């Protein structure tokens, strides 16, 4: 995606656009991401690029330039030509066929994308990409931070547009996308006014000089090289490349300062690491003393929460000290841990390093389903309702009906048996049998008998025509059992800005 184009995560516009991410929503929690392209012939389908799902096939040509939220009907795609083209490729593999294969390749490039025909069934909704939808469909490279957690984390950290966030490890980039949206306040060089209308008042209260707007930024660190590379590519594709700086780095060892001008200058920190306490020594305003360093570097209980990477050991080599924190602001931190042992270790390291207001929270999100519940015998045979008796009266009446019908049935059975025996005896005696009365008697007997199940269901269907189902039933709420998340103990803390002698002096001059 070109840098000049704003990311669909920040401003999706009203319609889906070419070369931009769109999300196909098949069911509430089943989403498929796709970078939409109407012209790509790099596909075996005559219809161009196609998303194949269990609810049908969706050529990109049917997804492009659609208002977000549109219900898109599935298409019949030409799988025949796909098979043929595959066969051609297979056959063209040998040396003798090189010429044919080059020819078919150039023909392929010139291929005109066929118009898609609507299928008789199947549909999906086209929704814009957001951090929330992306979290539900991103390619998982690690465990990810889910929406209930990151929404809580970002609000507790008071993340605002213009803030700088340090994030480690970046993993699959779930938190990264949410953080990028939270800090976004325009891209450098693309603001209507470069100074953002802000003014800085001089110390004497008179001189006022304009300053440049501080743009928000996310500084993501990831130890695993392929994950870092993949995340970088993904962010570029999503138009977030200029907002997020991804660095492949072991933060326990090398900290958070960058070599170029893009210093984090962080206001907010989020650590999702197997041993967050080992990174804390790099998040100070001045170099920690040796005694403190020794106490926080202990890794005697490094947990095996992340088995995909071995936990790097802290280095003892001394480097010139640089702080990645914003010296002008108090800095807020959150660490994400799956077990309480990690929390204990992190909290004690925070205490040693001067963090204050330390606290822990556990997010136990539940999703509530709110619906109308219809219960009663009148619901028999209808969809979306509970057809059991709603009251004792209904239950007793149903029992009476069942017993009443059983009594009549057994009476009729007995009569039939007696009739058969009478006939057999008459035959033995050689008597002439009287003409049979067909069903007349039994029909007469059934009159006044409670209705059968079939009759009741027919009546319920008929009654349905005059019922307002949306208003009926009790309004109830239930917690849904499955919510994508995992145990998360969140430790929050605050590091006040440093108060130097000169600050004290300034304050004295100003206020006395
Ligand atoms: C649970 S994942 C993070 C998931 C991420 N927060 C998300 O929402 O997708 C933890 C990541 O930390 C990385 N990691 C582990 N040790 C690290 C270190 N010393 N420096 C940087 N990253 C590290 C791992 O490679 C892994 O990708």
PDB file of N, CA, C and O and ligand atoms in Angstrom, residues 138 141-146 150 167-176 221-224 227 247 249-253 270 272-275 306 308-312 336 486, ligand 1:
ATOM      1  N   UNK A 138      -6.296 -12.658  12.054  1.00  0.00           N
ATOM      2  CA  UNK A 138      -4.878 -12.532  11.685  1.00  0.00           C
ATOM      3  C   UNK A 138      -4.187 -13.888  11.667  1.00  0.00           C
ATOM      4  O   UNK A 138      -4.616 -14.815  12.352  1.00  0.00           O
ATOM      5  N   UNK A 141       0.990 -16.284  14.818  1.00  0.00           N
ATOM      6  CA  UNK A 141       2.373 -16.748  14.915  1.00  0.00           C
ATOM      7  C   UNK A 141       2.700 -17.041  16.378  1.00  0.00           C
ATOM      8  O   UNK A 141       3.673 -17.700  16.694  1.00  0.00           O
ATOM      9  N   UNK A 142       1.889 -16.463  17.275  1.00  0.00           N
ATOM     10  CA  UNK A 142       2.077 -16.644  18.719  1.00  0.00           C
ATOM     11  C   UNK A 142       0.696 -16.568  19.345  1.00  0.00           C
ATOM     12  O   UNK A 142      -0.279 -16.337  18.653  1.00  0.00           O
ATOM     13  N   UNK A 143       0.637 -16.693  20.668  1.00  0.00           N
ATOM     14  CA  UNK A 143      -0.601 -16.352  21.364  1.00  0.00           C
ATOM     15  C   UNK A 143      -0.784 -14.853  21.198  1.00  0.00           C
ATOM     16  O   UNK A 143       0.208 -14.121  21.187  1.00  0.00           O
ATOM     17  N   UNK A 144      -2.015 -14.406  21.065  1.00  0.00           N
ATOM     18  CA  UNK A 144      -2.203 -12.974  20.833  1.00  0.00           C
ATOM     19  C   UNK A 144      -2.975 -12.344  21.983  1.00  0.00           C
ATOM     20  O   UNK A 144      -3.628 -13.033  22.760  1.00  0.00           O
ATOM     21  N   UNK A 145      -2.896 -11.019  22.058  1.00  0.00           N
ATOM     22  CA  UNK A 145      -3.699 -10.283  23.033  1.00  0.00           C
ATOM     23  C   UNK A 145      -5.046 -10.018  22.362  1.00  0.00           C
ATOM     24  O   UNK A 145      -5.097  -9.480  21.261  1.00  0.00           O
ATOM     25  N   UNK A 146      -6.122 -10.436  23.012  1.00  0.00           N
ATOM     26  CA  UNK A 146      -7.454 -10.279  22.416  1.00  0.00           C
ATOM     27  C   UNK A 146      -8.090  -8.943  22.816  1.00  0.00           C
ATOM     28  O   UNK A 146      -7.629  -8.275  23.748  1.00  0.00           O
ATOM     29  N   UNK A 150      -6.901  -5.861  25.297  1.00  0.00           N
ATOM     30  CA  UNK A 150      -6.202  -4.642  24.847  1.00  0.00           C
ATOM     31  C   UNK A 150      -7.053  -3.392  24.971  1.00  0.00           C
ATOM     32  O   UNK A 150      -6.522  -2.299  25.135  1.00  0.00           O
ATOM     33  N   UNK A 167       6.225  -1.338  22.651  1.00  0.00           N
ATOM     34  CA  UNK A 167       5.559  -2.636  22.788  1.00  0.00           C
ATOM     35  C   UNK A 167       6.581  -3.747  22.581  1.00  0.00           C
ATOM     36  O   UNK A 167       7.325  -3.736  21.609  1.00  0.00           O
ATOM     37  N   UNK A 168       6.623  -4.703  23.514  1.00  0.00           N
ATOM     38  CA  UNK A 168       7.518  -5.862  23.347  1.00  0.00           C
ATOM     39  C   UNK A 168       6.875  -7.053  24.047  1.00  0.00           C
ATOM     40  O   UNK A 168       6.304  -6.882  25.123  1.00  0.00           O
ATOM     41  N   UNK A 169       6.879  -8.283  23.461  1.00  0.00           N
ATOM     42  CA  UNK A 169       7.169  -8.577  22.085  1.00  0.00           C
ATOM     43  C   UNK A 169       5.919  -8.364  21.235  1.00  0.00           C
ATOM     44  O   UNK A 169       4.788  -8.532  21.676  1.00  0.00           O
ATOM     45  N   UNK A 170       6.215  -8.105  20.009  1.00  0.00           N
ATOM     46  CA  UNK A 170       5.135  -7.742  19.086  1.00  0.00           C
ATOM     47  C   UNK A 170       4.364  -8.972  18.594  1.00  0.00           C
ATOM     48  O   UNK A 170       3.180  -8.869  18.271  1.00  0.00           O
ATOM     49  N   UNK A 171       5.027 -10.135  18.547  1.00  0.00           N
ATOM     50  CA  UNK A 171       4.363 -11.402  18.195  1.00  0.00           C
ATOM     51  C   UNK A 171       3.613 -11.328  16.880  1.00  0.00           C
ATOM     52  O   UNK A 171       4.182 -11.043  15.830  1.00  0.00           O
ATOM     53  N   UNK A 172       2.289 -11.535  16.943  1.00  0.00           N
ATOM     54  CA  UNK A 172       1.464 -11.565  15.731  1.00  0.00           C
ATOM     55  C   UNK A 172       0.911 -10.199  15.369  1.00  0.00           C
ATOM     56  O   UNK A 172       0.177 -10.068  14.384  1.00  0.00           O
ATOM     57  N   UNK A 173       1.171  -9.207  16.190  1.00  0.00           N
ATOM     58  CA  UNK A 173       0.771  -7.831  15.847  1.00  0.00           C
ATOM     59  C   UNK A 173      -0.666  -7.490  16.210  1.00  0.00           C
ATOM     60  O   UNK A 173      -1.192  -6.486  15.725  1.00  0.00           O
ATOM     61  N   UNK A 174      -1.300  -8.294  17.052  1.00  0.00           N
ATOM     62  CA  UNK A 174      -2.682  -7.996  17.432  1.00  0.00           C
ATOM     63  C   UNK A 174      -2.744  -6.686  18.231  1.00  0.00           C
ATOM     64  O   UNK A 174      -3.481  -5.757  17.882  1.00  0.00           O
ATOM     65  N   UNK A 175      -1.919  -6.601  19.276  1.00  0.00           N
ATOM     66  CA  UNK A 175      -1.897  -5.377  20.084  1.00  0.00           C
ATOM     67  C   UNK A 175      -1.371  -4.205  19.264  1.00  0.00           C
ATOM     68  O   UNK A 175      -1.836  -3.077  19.410  1.00  0.00           O
ATOM     69  N   UNK A 176      -0.415  -4.481  18.374  1.00  0.00           N
ATOM     70  CA  UNK A 176       0.217  -3.416  17.584  1.00  0.00           C
ATOM     71  C   UNK A 176      -0.824  -2.612  16.799  1.00  0.00           C
ATOM     72  O   UNK A 176      -0.766  -1.377  16.767  1.00  0.00           O
ATOM     73  N   UNK A 221       9.007  -4.165  19.436  1.00  0.00           N
ATOM     74  CA  UNK A 221      10.238  -4.955  19.480  1.00  0.00           C
ATOM     75  C   UNK A 221       9.884  -6.430  19.487  1.00  0.00           C
ATOM     76  O   UNK A 221       8.983  -6.856  20.207  1.00  0.00           O
ATOM     77  N   UNK A 222      10.594  -7.178  18.646  1.00  0.00           N
ATOM     78  CA  UNK A 222      10.342  -8.620  18.558  1.00  0.00           C
ATOM     79  C   UNK A 222      11.674  -9.339  18.406  1.00  0.00           C
ATOM     80  O   UNK A 222      12.484  -9.010  17.548  1.00  0.00           O
ATOM     81  N   UNK A 223      11.849 -10.351  19.257  1.00  0.00           N
ATOM     82  CA  UNK A 223      13.101 -11.095  19.335  1.00  0.00           C
ATOM     83  C   UNK A 223      13.259 -12.082  18.169  1.00  0.00           C
ATOM     84  O   UNK A 223      14.343 -12.289  17.638  1.00  0.00           O
ATOM     85  N   UNK A 224      12.117 -12.651  17.723  1.00  0.00           N
ATOM     86  CA  UNK A 224      12.115 -13.707  16.709  1.00  0.00           C
ATOM     87  C   UNK A 224      12.151 -13.051  15.325  1.00  0.00           C
ATOM     88  O   UNK A 224      11.209 -12.350  14.940  1.00  0.00           O
ATOM     89  N   UNK A 227       9.253 -13.489  12.681  1.00  0.00           N
ATOM     90  CA  UNK A 227       8.022 -12.816  13.128  1.00  0.00           C
ATOM     91  C   UNK A 227       8.133 -11.310  12.925  1.00  0.00           C
ATOM     92  O   UNK A 227       7.193 -10.656  12.478  1.00  0.00           O
ATOM     93  N   UNK A 247      11.315  -3.380  15.362  1.00  0.00           N
ATOM     94  CA  UNK A 247      12.743  -3.660  15.513  1.00  0.00           C
ATOM     95  C   UNK A 247      12.922  -5.097  15.963  1.00  0.00           C
ATOM     96  O   UNK A 247      12.259  -5.532  16.911  1.00  0.00           O
ATOM     97  N   UNK A 249      14.828  -7.383  17.935  1.00  0.00           N
ATOM     98  CA  UNK A 249      15.745  -7.099  19.050  1.00  0.00           C
ATOM     99  C   UNK A 249      15.421  -7.974  20.256  1.00  0.00           C
ATOM    100  O   UNK A 249      14.255  -8.277  20.506  1.00  0.00           O
ATOM    101  N   UNK A 250      16.461  -8.366  20.980  1.00  0.00           N
ATOM    102  CA  UNK A 250      16.264  -8.996  22.281  1.00  0.00           C
ATOM    103  C   UNK A 250      16.265  -7.861  23.305  1.00  0.00           C
ATOM    104  O   UNK A 250      17.308  -7.283  23.603  1.00  0.00           O
ATOM    105  N   UNK A 251      15.103  -7.537  23.808  1.00  0.00           N
ATOM    106  CA  UNK A 251      15.017  -6.341  24.660  1.00  0.00           C
ATOM    107  C   UNK A 251      15.601  -6.555  26.048  1.00  0.00           C
ATOM    108  O   UNK A 251      15.968  -5.592  26.713  1.00  0.00           O
ATOM    109  N   UNK A 252      15.722  -7.818  26.496  1.00  0.00           N
ATOM    110  CA  UNK A 252      16.347  -8.047  27.806  1.00  0.00           C
ATOM    111  C   UNK A 252      17.798  -7.569  27.751  1.00  0.00           C
ATOM    112  O   UNK A 252      18.326  -7.001  28.687  1.00  0.00           O
ATOM    113  N   UNK A 253      18.401  -7.847  26.606  1.00  0.00           N
ATOM    114  CA  UNK A 253      19.828  -7.566  26.451  1.00  0.00           C
ATOM    115  C   UNK A 253      20.066  -6.137  25.968  1.00  0.00           C
ATOM    116  O   UNK A 253      20.885  -5.417  26.536  1.00  0.00           O
ATOM    117  N   UNK A 270       4.061  -1.295  26.973  1.00  0.00           N
ATOM    118  CA  UNK A 270       3.310  -2.547  27.139  1.00  0.00           C
ATOM    119  C   UNK A 270       4.264  -3.707  26.899  1.00  0.00           C
ATOM    120  O   UNK A 270       4.864  -3.817  25.830  1.00  0.00           O
ATOM    121  N   UNK A 272       4.628  -7.739  26.696  1.00  0.00           N
ATOM    122  CA  UNK A 272       4.015  -9.072  26.615  1.00  0.00           C
ATOM    123  C   UNK A 272       5.161 -10.042  26.357  1.00  0.00           C
ATOM    124  O   UNK A 272       5.356 -10.535  25.246  1.00  0.00           O
ATOM    125  N   UNK A 273       5.967 -10.255  27.406  1.00  0.00           N
ATOM    126  CA  UNK A 273       7.196 -11.044  27.289  1.00  0.00           C
ATOM    127  C   UNK A 273       7.164 -12.195  28.289  1.00  0.00           C
ATOM    128  O   UNK A 273       6.470 -12.099  29.305  1.00  0.00           O
ATOM    129  N   UNK A 274       7.928 -13.246  28.020  1.00  0.00           N
ATOM    130  CA  UNK A 274       7.946 -14.346  28.991  1.00  0.00           C
ATOM    131  C   UNK A 274       8.548 -13.948  30.339  1.00  0.00           C
ATOM    132  O   UNK A 274       8.208 -14.537  31.353  1.00  0.00           O
ATOM    133  N   UNK A 275       9.447 -12.966  30.366  1.00  0.00           N
ATOM    134  CA  UNK A 275      10.053 -12.542  31.643  1.00  0.00           C
ATOM    135  C   UNK A 275      10.151 -11.009  31.666  1.00  0.00           C
ATOM    136  O   UNK A 275      11.238 -10.448  31.508  1.00  0.00           O
ATOM    137  N   UNK A 306       6.428 -19.004  26.918  1.00  0.00           N
ATOM    138  CA  UNK A 306       6.592 -18.937  25.460  1.00  0.00           C
ATOM    139  C   UNK A 306       7.647 -19.947  25.080  1.00  0.00           C
ATOM    140  O   UNK A 306       8.842 -19.735  25.269  1.00  0.00           O
ATOM    141  N   UNK A 308       8.305 -21.016  22.114  1.00  0.00           N
ATOM    142  CA  UNK A 308       8.837 -20.889  20.765  1.00  0.00           C
ATOM    143  C   UNK A 308      10.193 -20.194  20.735  1.00  0.00           C
ATOM    144  O   UNK A 308      10.904 -20.257  19.768  1.00  0.00           O
ATOM    145  N   UNK A 309      10.519 -19.477  21.799  1.00  0.00           N
ATOM    146  CA  UNK A 309      11.817 -18.811  21.810  1.00  0.00           C
ATOM    147  C   UNK A 309      12.453 -19.066  23.159  1.00  0.00           C
ATOM    148  O   UNK A 309      11.778 -19.027  24.181  1.00  0.00           O
ATOM    149  N   UNK A 310      13.749 -19.319  23.153  1.00  0.00           N
ATOM    150  CA  UNK A 310      14.401 -19.476  24.446  1.00  0.00           C
ATOM    151  C   UNK A 310      14.539 -18.086  25.057  1.00  0.00           C
ATOM    152  O   UNK A 310      14.677 -17.100  24.351  1.00  0.00           O
ATOM    153  N   UNK A 311      14.479 -18.002  26.379  1.00  0.00           N
ATOM    154  CA  UNK A 311      14.560 -16.699  27.027  1.00  0.00           C
ATOM    155  C   UNK A 311      16.001 -16.212  27.027  1.00  0.00           C
ATOM    156  O   UNK A 311      16.880 -16.865  27.588  1.00  0.00           O
ATOM    157  N   UNK A 312      16.278 -15.076  26.373  1.00  0.00           N
ATOM    158  CA  UNK A 312      17.647 -14.603  26.319  1.00  0.00           C
ATOM    159  C   UNK A 312      18.132 -14.150  27.692  1.00  0.00           C
ATOM    160  O   UNK A 312      17.341 -13.658  28.483  1.00  0.00           O
ATOM    161  N   UNK A 336       1.865  -8.018  30.758  1.00  0.00           N
ATOM    162  CA  UNK A 336       0.843  -9.058  30.558  1.00  0.00           C
ATOM    163  C   UNK A 336       1.468 -10.396  30.928  1.00  0.00           C
ATOM    164  O   UNK A 336       2.453 -10.808  30.328  1.00  0.00           O
ATOM    165  N   UNK A 486      -7.249 -15.502  26.919  1.00  0.00           N
ATOM    166  CA  UNK A 486      -6.568 -16.435  27.809  1.00  0.00           C
ATOM    167  C   UNK A 486      -6.201 -15.707  29.093  1.00  0.00           C
ATOM    168  O   UNK A 486      -6.242 -14.479  29.144  1.00  0.00           O
TER     169      UNK A 486
HETATM  170  C1  LIG B   1       2.821 -13.771  23.460  1.00  0.00           C
HETATM  171  S1  LIG B   1       3.783 -13.150  22.172  1.00  0.00           S
HETATM  172  C2  LIG B   1       3.222 -11.496  21.974  1.00  0.00           C
HETATM  173  C3  LIG B   1       1.901 -11.391  21.265  1.00  0.00           C
HETATM  174  C4  LIG B   1       1.539  -9.983  20.875  1.00  0.00           C
HETATM  175  N1  LIG B   1       1.446  -9.135  22.026  1.00  0.00           N
HETATM  176  C5  LIG B   1       0.254  -9.952  20.074  1.00  0.00           C
HETATM  177  O1  LIG B   1      -0.724  -9.329  20.550  1.00  0.00           O
HETATM  178  O2  LIG B   1       0.191 -10.510  19.001  1.00  0.00           O
HETATM  179  C6  LIG B   1       5.355 -12.896  22.957  1.00  0.00           C
HETATM  180  C7  LIG B   1       6.430 -12.506  21.981  1.00  0.00           C
HETATM  181  O3  LIG B   1       7.544 -12.035  22.701  1.00  0.00           O
HETATM  182  C8  LIG B   1       8.703 -12.328  21.954  1.00  0.00           C
HETATM  183  N2  LIG B   1       9.883 -12.269  22.830  1.00  0.00           N
HETATM  184  C9  LIG B   1      10.280 -13.166  23.754  1.00  0.00           C
HETATM  185  N3  LIG B   1      11.422 -12.749  24.354  1.00  0.00           N
HETATM  186  C10 LIG B   1      11.745 -11.566  23.788  1.00  0.00           C
HETATM  187  C11 LIG B   1      12.813 -10.631  23.972  1.00  0.00           C
HETATM  188  N4  LIG B   1      13.769 -10.853  24.840  1.00  0.00           N
HETATM  189  N5  LIG B   1      12.826  -9.499  23.225  1.00  0.00           N
HETATM  190  C12 LIG B   1      11.844  -9.268  22.330  1.00  0.00           C
HETATM  191  N6  LIG B   1      10.803 -10.112  22.114  1.00  0.00           N
HETATM  192  C13 LIG B   1      10.760 -11.249  22.826  1.00  0.00           C
HETATM  193  C14 LIG B   1       8.417 -13.720  21.422  1.00  0.00           C
HETATM  194  O4  LIG B   1       9.199 -13.978  20.269  1.00  0.00           O
HETATM  195  C15 LIG B   1       6.919 -13.636  21.113  1.00  0.00           C
HETATM  196  O5  LIG B   1       6.701 -13.331  19.762  1.00  0.00           O
END
